[in-house]
Every structure is written in C-alpha cells, then in structure tokens.
Short mmCIF file of C-alpha atoms in Angstrom, two decimals:
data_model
loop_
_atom_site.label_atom_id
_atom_site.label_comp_id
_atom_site.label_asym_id
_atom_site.label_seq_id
_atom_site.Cartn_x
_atom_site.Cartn_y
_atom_site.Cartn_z
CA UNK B 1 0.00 0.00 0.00
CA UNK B 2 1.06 3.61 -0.93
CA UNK B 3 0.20 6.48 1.30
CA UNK B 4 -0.24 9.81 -0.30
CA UNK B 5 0.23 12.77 2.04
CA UNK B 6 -0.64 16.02 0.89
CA UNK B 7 -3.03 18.64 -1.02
CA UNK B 8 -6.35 18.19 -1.92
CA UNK B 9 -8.56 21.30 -3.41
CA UNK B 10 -10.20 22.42 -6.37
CA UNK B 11 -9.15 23.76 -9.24
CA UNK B 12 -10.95 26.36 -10.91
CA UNK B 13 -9.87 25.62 -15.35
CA UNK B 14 -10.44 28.12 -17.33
CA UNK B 15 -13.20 27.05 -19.76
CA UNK B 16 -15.49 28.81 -22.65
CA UNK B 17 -18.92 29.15 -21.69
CA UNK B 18 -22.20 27.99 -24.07
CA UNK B 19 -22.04 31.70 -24.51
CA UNK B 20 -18.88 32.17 -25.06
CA UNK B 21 -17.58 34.03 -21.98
CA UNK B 22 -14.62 33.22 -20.40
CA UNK B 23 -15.04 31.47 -17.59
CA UNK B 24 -14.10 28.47 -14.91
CA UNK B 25 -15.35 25.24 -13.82
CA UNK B 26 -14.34 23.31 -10.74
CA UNK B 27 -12.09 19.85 -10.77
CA UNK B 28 -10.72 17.97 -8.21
CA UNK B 29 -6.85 18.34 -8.28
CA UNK B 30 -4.00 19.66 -6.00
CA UNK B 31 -0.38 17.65 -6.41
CA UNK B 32 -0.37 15.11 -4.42
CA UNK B 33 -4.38 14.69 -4.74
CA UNK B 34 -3.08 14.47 -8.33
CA UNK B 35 -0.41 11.49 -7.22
CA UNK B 36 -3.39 9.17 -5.63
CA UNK B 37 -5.79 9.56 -8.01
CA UNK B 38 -2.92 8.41 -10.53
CA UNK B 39 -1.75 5.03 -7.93
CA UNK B 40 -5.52 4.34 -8.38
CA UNK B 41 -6.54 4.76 -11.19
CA UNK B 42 -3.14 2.10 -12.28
CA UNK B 43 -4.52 -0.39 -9.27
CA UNK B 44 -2.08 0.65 -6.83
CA UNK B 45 -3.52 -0.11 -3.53
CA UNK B 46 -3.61 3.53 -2.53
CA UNK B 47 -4.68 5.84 0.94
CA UNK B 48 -4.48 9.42 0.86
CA UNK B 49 -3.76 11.41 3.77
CA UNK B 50 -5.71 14.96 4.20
CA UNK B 51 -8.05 17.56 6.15
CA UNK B 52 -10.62 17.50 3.68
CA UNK B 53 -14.21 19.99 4.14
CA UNK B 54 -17.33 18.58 5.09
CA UNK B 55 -18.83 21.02 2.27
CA UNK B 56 -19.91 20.09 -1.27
CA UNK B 57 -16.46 21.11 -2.52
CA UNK B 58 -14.96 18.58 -0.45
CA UNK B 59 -17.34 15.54 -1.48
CA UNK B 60 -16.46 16.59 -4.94
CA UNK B 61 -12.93 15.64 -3.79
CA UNK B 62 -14.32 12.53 -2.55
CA UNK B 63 -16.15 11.00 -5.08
CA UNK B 64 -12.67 11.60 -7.30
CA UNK B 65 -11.21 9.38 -4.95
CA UNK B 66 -13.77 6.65 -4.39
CA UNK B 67 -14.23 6.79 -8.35
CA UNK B 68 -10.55 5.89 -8.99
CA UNK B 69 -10.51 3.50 -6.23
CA UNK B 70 -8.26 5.40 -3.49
CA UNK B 71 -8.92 4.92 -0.01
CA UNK B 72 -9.29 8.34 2.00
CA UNK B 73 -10.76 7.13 5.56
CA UNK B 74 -6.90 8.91 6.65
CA UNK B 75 -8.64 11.74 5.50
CA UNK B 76 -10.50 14.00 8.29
CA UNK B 77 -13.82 15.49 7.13
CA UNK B 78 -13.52 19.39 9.02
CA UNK B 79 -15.90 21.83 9.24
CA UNK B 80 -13.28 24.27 7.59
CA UNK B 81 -13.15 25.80 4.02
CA UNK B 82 -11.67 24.04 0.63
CA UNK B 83 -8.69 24.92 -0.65
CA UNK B 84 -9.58 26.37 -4.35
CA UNK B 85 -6.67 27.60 -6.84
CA UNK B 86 -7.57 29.49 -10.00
CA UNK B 87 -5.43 28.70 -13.03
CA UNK B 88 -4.29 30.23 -15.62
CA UNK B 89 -2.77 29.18 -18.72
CA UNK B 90 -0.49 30.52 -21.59
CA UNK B 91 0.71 28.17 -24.20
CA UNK B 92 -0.81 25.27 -22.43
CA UNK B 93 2.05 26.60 -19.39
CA UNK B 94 -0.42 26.53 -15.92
CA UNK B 95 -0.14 29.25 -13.27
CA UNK B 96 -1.97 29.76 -9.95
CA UNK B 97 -3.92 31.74 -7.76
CA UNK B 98 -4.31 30.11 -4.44
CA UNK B 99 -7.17 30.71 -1.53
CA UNK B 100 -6.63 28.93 1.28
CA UNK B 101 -6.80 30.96 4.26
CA UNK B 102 -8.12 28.90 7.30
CA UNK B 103 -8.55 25.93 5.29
CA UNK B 104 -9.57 22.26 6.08
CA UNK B 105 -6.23 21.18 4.99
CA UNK B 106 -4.35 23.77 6.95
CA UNK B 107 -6.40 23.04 9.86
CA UNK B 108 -4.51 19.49 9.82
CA UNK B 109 -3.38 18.44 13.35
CA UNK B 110 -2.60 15.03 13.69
CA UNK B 111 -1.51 12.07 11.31
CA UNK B 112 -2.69 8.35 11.53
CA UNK B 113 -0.91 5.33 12.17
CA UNK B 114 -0.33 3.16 9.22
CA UNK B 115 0.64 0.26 7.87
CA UNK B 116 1.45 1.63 4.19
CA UNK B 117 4.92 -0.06 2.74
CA UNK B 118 5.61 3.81 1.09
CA UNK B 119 4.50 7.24 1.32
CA UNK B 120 4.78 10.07 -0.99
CA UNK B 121 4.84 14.16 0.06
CA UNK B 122 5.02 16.65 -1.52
CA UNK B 123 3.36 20.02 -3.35
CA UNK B 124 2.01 23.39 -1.24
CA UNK B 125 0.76 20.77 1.75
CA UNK B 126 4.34 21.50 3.13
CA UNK B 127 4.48 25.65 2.73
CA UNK B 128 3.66 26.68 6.40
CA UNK B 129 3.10 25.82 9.99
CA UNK B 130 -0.30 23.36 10.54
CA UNK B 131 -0.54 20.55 7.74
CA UNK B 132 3.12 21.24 6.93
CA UNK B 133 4.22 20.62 10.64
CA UNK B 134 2.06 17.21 10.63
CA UNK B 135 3.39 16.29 7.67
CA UNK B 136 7.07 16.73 8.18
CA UNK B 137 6.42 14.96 11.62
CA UNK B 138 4.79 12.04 9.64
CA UNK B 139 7.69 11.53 7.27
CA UNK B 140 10.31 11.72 10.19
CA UNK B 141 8.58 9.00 12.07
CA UNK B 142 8.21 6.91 9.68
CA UNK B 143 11.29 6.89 7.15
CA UNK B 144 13.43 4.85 9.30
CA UNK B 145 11.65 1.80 8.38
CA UNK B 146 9.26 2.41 5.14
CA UNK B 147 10.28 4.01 1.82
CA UNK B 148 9.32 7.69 1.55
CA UNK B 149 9.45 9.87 -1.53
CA UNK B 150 8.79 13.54 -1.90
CA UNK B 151 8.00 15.71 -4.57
CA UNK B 152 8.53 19.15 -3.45
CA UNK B 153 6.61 21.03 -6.88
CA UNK B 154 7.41 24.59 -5.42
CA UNK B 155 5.36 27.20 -6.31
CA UNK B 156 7.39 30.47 -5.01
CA UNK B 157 4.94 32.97 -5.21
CA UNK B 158 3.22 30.69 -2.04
CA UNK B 159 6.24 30.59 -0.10
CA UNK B 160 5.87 33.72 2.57
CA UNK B 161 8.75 32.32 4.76
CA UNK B 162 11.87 31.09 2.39
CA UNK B 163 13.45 30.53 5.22
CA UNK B 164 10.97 28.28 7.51
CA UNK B 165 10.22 26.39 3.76
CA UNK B 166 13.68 25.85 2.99
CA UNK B 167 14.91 23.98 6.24
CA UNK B 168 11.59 21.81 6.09
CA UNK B 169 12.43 20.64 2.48
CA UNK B 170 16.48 20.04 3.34
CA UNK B 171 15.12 18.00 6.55
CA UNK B 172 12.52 16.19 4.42
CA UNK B 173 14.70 15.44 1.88
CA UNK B 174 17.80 14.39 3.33
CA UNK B 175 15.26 11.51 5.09
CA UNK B 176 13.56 10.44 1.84
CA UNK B 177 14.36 7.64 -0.17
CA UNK B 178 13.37 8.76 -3.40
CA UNK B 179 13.12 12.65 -4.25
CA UNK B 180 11.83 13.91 -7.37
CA UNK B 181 12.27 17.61 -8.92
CA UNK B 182 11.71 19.35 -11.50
CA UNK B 183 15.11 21.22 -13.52
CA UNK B 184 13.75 24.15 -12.05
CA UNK B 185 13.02 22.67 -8.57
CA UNK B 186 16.86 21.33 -7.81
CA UNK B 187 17.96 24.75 -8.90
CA UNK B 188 15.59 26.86 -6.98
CA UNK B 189 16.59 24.60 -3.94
CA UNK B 190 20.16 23.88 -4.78
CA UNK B 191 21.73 27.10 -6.50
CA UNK B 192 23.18 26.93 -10.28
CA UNK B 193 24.88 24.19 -11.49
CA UNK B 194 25.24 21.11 -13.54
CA UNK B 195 22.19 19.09 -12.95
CA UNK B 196 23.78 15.92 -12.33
CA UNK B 197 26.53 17.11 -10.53
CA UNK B 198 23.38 18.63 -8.25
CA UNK B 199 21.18 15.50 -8.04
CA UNK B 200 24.51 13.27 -7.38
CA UNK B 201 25.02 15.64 -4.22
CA UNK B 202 21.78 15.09 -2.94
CA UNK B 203 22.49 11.54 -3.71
CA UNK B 204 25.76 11.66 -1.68
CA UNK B 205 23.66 12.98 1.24
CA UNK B 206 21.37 9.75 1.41
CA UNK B 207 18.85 9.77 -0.91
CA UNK B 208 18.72 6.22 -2.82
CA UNK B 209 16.85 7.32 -6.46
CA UNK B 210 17.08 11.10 -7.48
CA UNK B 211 14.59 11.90 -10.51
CA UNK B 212 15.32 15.22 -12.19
CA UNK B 213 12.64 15.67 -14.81
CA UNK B 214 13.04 18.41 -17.89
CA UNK B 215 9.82 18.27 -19.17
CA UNK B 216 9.40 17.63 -22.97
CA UNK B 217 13.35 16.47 -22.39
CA UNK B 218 12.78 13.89 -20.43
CA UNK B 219 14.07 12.60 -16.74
CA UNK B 220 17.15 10.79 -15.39
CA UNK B 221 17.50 8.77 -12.92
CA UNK B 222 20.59 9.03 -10.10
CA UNK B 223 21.63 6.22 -7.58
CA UNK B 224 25.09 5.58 -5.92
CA UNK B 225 25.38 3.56 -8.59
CA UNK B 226 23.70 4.34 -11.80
CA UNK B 227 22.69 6.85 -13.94
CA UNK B 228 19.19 6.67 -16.68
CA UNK B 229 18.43 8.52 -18.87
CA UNK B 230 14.54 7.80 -20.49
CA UNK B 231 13.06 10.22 -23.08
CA UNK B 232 9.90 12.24 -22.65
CA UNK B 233 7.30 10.54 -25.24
CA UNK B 234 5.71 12.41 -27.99
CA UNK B 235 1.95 13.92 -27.05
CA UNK B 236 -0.19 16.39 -28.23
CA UNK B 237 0.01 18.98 -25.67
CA UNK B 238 -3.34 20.03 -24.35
CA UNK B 239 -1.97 21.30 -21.01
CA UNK B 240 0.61 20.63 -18.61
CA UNK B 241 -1.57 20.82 -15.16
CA UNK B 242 -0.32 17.40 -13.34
CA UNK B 243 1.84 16.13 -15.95
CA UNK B 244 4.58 16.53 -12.87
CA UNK B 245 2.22 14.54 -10.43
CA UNK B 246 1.00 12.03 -12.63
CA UNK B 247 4.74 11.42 -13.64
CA UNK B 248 5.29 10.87 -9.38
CA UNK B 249 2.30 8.01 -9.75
CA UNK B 250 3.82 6.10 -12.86
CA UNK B 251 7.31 5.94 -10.97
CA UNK B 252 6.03 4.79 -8.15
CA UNK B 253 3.39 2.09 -9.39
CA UNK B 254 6.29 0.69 -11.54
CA UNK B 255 8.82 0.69 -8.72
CA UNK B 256 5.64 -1.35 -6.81
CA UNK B 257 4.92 -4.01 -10.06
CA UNK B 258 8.80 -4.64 -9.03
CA UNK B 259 8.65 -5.51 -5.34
CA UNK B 260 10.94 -2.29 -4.86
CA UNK B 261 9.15 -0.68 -2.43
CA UNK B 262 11.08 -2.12 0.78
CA UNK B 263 13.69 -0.47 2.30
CA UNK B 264 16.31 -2.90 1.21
CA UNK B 265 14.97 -2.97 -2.50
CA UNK B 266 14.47 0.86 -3.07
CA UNK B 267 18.75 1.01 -1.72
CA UNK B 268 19.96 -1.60 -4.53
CA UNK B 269 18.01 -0.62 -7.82
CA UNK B 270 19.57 -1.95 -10.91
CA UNK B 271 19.68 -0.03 -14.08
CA UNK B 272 16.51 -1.95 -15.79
CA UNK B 273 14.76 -1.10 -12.85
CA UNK B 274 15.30 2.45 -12.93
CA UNK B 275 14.35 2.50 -16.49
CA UNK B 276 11.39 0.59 -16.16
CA UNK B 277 10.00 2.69 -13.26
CA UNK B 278 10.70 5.97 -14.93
CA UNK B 279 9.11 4.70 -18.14
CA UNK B 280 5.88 4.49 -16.58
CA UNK B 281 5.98 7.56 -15.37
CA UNK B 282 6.86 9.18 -18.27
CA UNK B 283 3.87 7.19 -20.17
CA UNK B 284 1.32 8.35 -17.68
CA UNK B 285 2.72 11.96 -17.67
CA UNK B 286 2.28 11.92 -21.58
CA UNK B 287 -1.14 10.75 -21.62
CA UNK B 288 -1.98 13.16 -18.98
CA UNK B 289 -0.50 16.26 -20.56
CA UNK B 290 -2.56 15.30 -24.16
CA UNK B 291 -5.95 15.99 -22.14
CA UNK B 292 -7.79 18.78 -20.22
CA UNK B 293 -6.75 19.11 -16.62
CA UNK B 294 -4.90 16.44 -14.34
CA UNK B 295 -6.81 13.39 -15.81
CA UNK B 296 -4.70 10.31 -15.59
CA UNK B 297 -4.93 7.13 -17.28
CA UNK B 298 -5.38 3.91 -16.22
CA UNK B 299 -3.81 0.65 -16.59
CA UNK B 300 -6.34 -0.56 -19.23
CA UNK B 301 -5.52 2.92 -20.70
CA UNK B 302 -1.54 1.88 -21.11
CA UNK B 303 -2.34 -1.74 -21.36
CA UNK B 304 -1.25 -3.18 -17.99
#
C-alpha cells in the first residue's frame, strides 16, 4: 500500500462558456491529490492522507477518490473551508492563484498510524506551519523503516517564509528515499549548477533514487550507482496541469509491479529497474498532458 500525504482542493480551469464568456469550472486536483488519483486509477492499492471539508467542494474531492478506487478514511472530514486555486494558462504553461486561508487542509493536526509499505509528500501541503508541521512529523517517524518519496513542486509565489520552507524541504529530503524535482526545482533549492553534478550531491547525502525531470526532455534517474536517462514521449500537448504529479504516480506504481518498495529494495536498484520505473511515469505523464486538466490514465488505458 502507498500512502499519499498532501493537497487536496479544487481547481478552478479556465473554460469557454455555451455563450462564449470566459469562464471556470471546478475539478478535483491539487499535487499530491493528483499522485493518488494516478496510484488508483493504475490499481495501486492507494490511501491518501488529508483535512478535507465537510462542504460540497470537499465531497467533490471525494467522489474523485472513491471513483478511482483510493482509499481516503486517513482523511479528516472538518468543518473548515476548501482549498480552491484558480489557473491560468499561456501556451498550455499553468499558473496559480491560491485561496486557502483557514482551510480544512491547513487546519490538519494530527496524522494516523499506518501500515502503508511507502508514502509520498510533496506540493504546497508542506508551505507553512499546521498541515506542513504534521506532515514533516509524519515523514520523520516513519522513514526509518518504510520508503518515503517527496516531490517538493514549489510554487514560489506561495512561499511567505523562504526561510521556515527551505529547512523543512532540506530535513525532508535528506530523510527520503526517493526525491523527485523538476530542472527548475533542484535549482531553486540547490543554487546553479550542472544538474547531475546537483542531483549526485543530494544523492551523496542519502537519498537512494534522485529523478530530475526536464519536461518535454525527459528525466534521469541518479543512484550511488547508476545513472538513466529515459526520453519524454511524444503527445499532443493540451496542457501541462499534473503532468509533474502524474509522472510521481507512474514511478512509483512501476517501482511497486517490481517488489521495490522495501527499504532494502528501493537502496539496490539496478539499471533496468530504474528505467522501467521511470518509463511508466513518463507514459502516464504523456497521456496526462494530451488531455484537459490532471486526468490520468489507467492501466487498461496503457495496457497493464
């Protein structure tokens, strides 16, 4: 079982209306939201971990969740507002406008006891005290004897403390097993540099598979001991929103198909391994990106 920790809210996509106005409609998403419905939806036994609202917003959340087969009884129902981010795109390139003052997932105070073999953090869950405390807690007490990955995604303009953000991320990282960023990411968080040279160093400082994607470039792969290189595939781009988190889901449901989701497995990977994880990933993330929205496939989708 897979445990994802992290964001759930709506996103508001900017649509046309029967009129013709500009306007948006409401879909379940946030990134790690994103993630589960992705484990699902390949039949990953899958949990996922949030303060979700009693209101209608939150069933919507819900009923994306019980549709794609992911279990959220983790997943407090508060009397507490959704988190909604508007989004804008340009060139099929998503930005966002977050509300989320006082919200159910911010409200977070406590996390659950579990019996998951991995869990996965990541995305705006971690900006901030609340959620982002429980969170970090979670990961801590658990990484010393299940495989954790994280997936920072950072959006700056949320950040208010750099500072606060910055140690939570080193501290999170340096006790993950796997840790996943974008180009952009590992230089926002590591300074300028030659990407490998940047993912081998966080390598060096304990992490057992480092996946630096490049978008339509594709993503390598770093261990103590290997380094893979798998190519983006070829999609008609319809927009990019959780091409990133979908990616995160493909990884990780290959790396369980494996068995490599142990402790011991995840710190000996061989080189088909690698590949064959990151391939999946980068299948799901293409099939994702050539539709509206953060829709992944599923395994009947890609064949499996």
């Amino acid at each position: 079982m897979i445990l994802a920790c992290g964001e759930a809210l709506i996103d508001m996509l900017p649509r046309k209306s029967a009129e013709g106005e500009d306007c948006f409609a409401p879909y379940p998403g946030g990134a790690v939201f994103n993630t589960a419905i992705g484990l699902g939806r390949l039949g990953v036994d899958a949990q996922f971990f949030c303060g979700m609202s009693a209101d209608f917003l939150g069933d919507i959340l819900r009923g994306a969740l019980d549709d794609s087969g992911v279990d959220h009884t983790p997943s407090p129902r508060m009397v507490a507002p959704c988190t909604v981010a508007f989004v804008k795109l340009v060139d099929g390139q998503a930005t966002y406008a977050f509300y989320d003052e006082n919200s159910a997932m911010r409200s977070l105070t406590a996390a659950p006891e579990t019996e998951a073999n991995a869990l996965f953090f990541g995305g705006i869950s971690l900006v901030g005290n609340g959620c982002g405390d429980v969170y970090e807690a979670l990961m801590l007490r658990e990484s010393p004897r299940r495989v954790t990955m994280i997936d920072p995604n950072i959006r700056p303009s949320f950040i208010k403390d750099v500072g606060a953000y910055r140690g939570r991320i080193d501290r999170m990282m340096a006790a993950a097993d796997i840790i996943k960023l974008s180009d952009e990411d590992l230089h926002w968080l590591e300074g300028e540099g030659d990407l490998a040279e940047l993912a081998r160093g966080l390598v060096a400082k304990g992490a057992k598979l480092v996946c630096i994607t490049q978008g339509a470039d594709g993503v390598t792969g770093y261990t103590a001991n290997h380094e893979v290189f798998v190519p983006s595939e070829r999609a008609e781009v319809v927009d990019t929103v959780g091409a990133g988190d979908t990616f995160n889901a493909g990884t990780l449901a290959g790396l369980d198909r494996m068995g490599c989701l142990t402790k011991n497995r995840i710190a000996n990977l061989t080189e088909d391994e690698i590949r064959e994880a990151l391939h999946l990933g980068v299948r799901v993330a293409a099939v994702t990106v050539s539709r509206a929205g953060a829709n992944p496939p599923t395994a009947a989708e890609l064949g499996l």
